[in-house]
Amino acid sequence: MERLQKVIAHAGIASRRKAEQLISEGHVRVNGQVVKELGVKVGSNDKVEVDGIPIEREQPVYFLFYKPRGVLSAVSDDKGRKVVTDYFQQIEQRIYPVGRLDYETSGLLLLTNDGEFANLLMHPRNEIEKVYVAKVKGIPSKESLRSLQKGVRLEDGKTAPAKTKLLSMDKKKQTSIIELIIHEGKNRQVRRMFEAIGHNVLKLKRERYAALTLEGLSPGDGRELTAHEVKQLRTLANQGKK
Ligand code: URA
């Protein structure tokens, strides 16, 4: 048995606090009866509706996936391109990616059917560290890298301080490999940050997400997160929200 507000939040309909409000305001029915008290617990056979729409209840599942390049961070594509859930066809739960990596970006992506968890991790103020390795055109100067560290102005605002490390450079080919560590998740953020300092990204990979890495996985591989890893991510994201 689980608390009604938790069940609604897990379905991704609202945060737990908003779910409590929906209940108190009479938007929620259990087995056809409006329930306004917050303490009510429901089992897997109880039918829960929000504004008359039944909510989907599945066992929550959490996966880490090594997304290859050339795969869309989506559950379907009307142009017929490969999507990340194509790699999870044996999973009966309806999972979806937590945030996204660009079509051409490879690396670590989480998938779940737990809407509350996904919303928590995608909260803009969460403290989750993401480590990217980018191959860029040209060799950025120390000052350019310092401006990435301080934050660069993008069209949707200035980026928060980042960490950078020049991992290697190829003077002949005029390319370099740079590690960039950020906490935010603006759309195409890494590519736009490098563009802002005049170095286009040629290749991009997300190597780490909080403490999670791609260790032991090849592109296209996935594994289930352990209960401990899920708990750690929740704790981290909750810390950032305060
Ligand atoms: N930043 C980008 O530019 N692309 C990604 O896929 C992820 C972060």
Short mmCIF file of C-alpha atoms and ligand atoms in Angstrom, two decimals, residues 101-102 105 132 188-191 204, ligand 1:
data_model
loop_
_atom_site.label_atom_id
_atom_site.label_comp_id
_atom_site.label_asym_id
_atom_site.label_seq_id
_atom_site.Cartn_x
_atom_site.Cartn_y
_atom_site.Cartn_z
CA LEU A 101 21.29 13.82 -25.22
CA ASP A 102 21.45 15.20 -28.76
CA THR A 105 25.90 12.84 -28.69
CA TYR A 132 31.26 15.60 -20.85
CA ARG A 188 22.52 21.75 -26.38
CA GLN A 189 24.41 23.45 -23.59
CA VAL A 190 27.88 22.00 -24.14
CA ARG A 191 27.82 22.60 -27.89
CA LEU A 204 30.50 14.81 -27.76
N1 URA B 1 25.11 19.39 -24.24
C1 URA B 1 24.97 19.31 -25.58
O1 URA B 1 25.30 20.24 -26.29
N2 URA B 1 24.47 18.18 -26.10
C2 URA B 1 24.12 17.13 -25.37
O2 URA B 1 23.68 16.13 -25.91
C3 URA B 1 24.26 17.22 -23.98
C4 URA B 1 24.75 18.38 -23.43
#
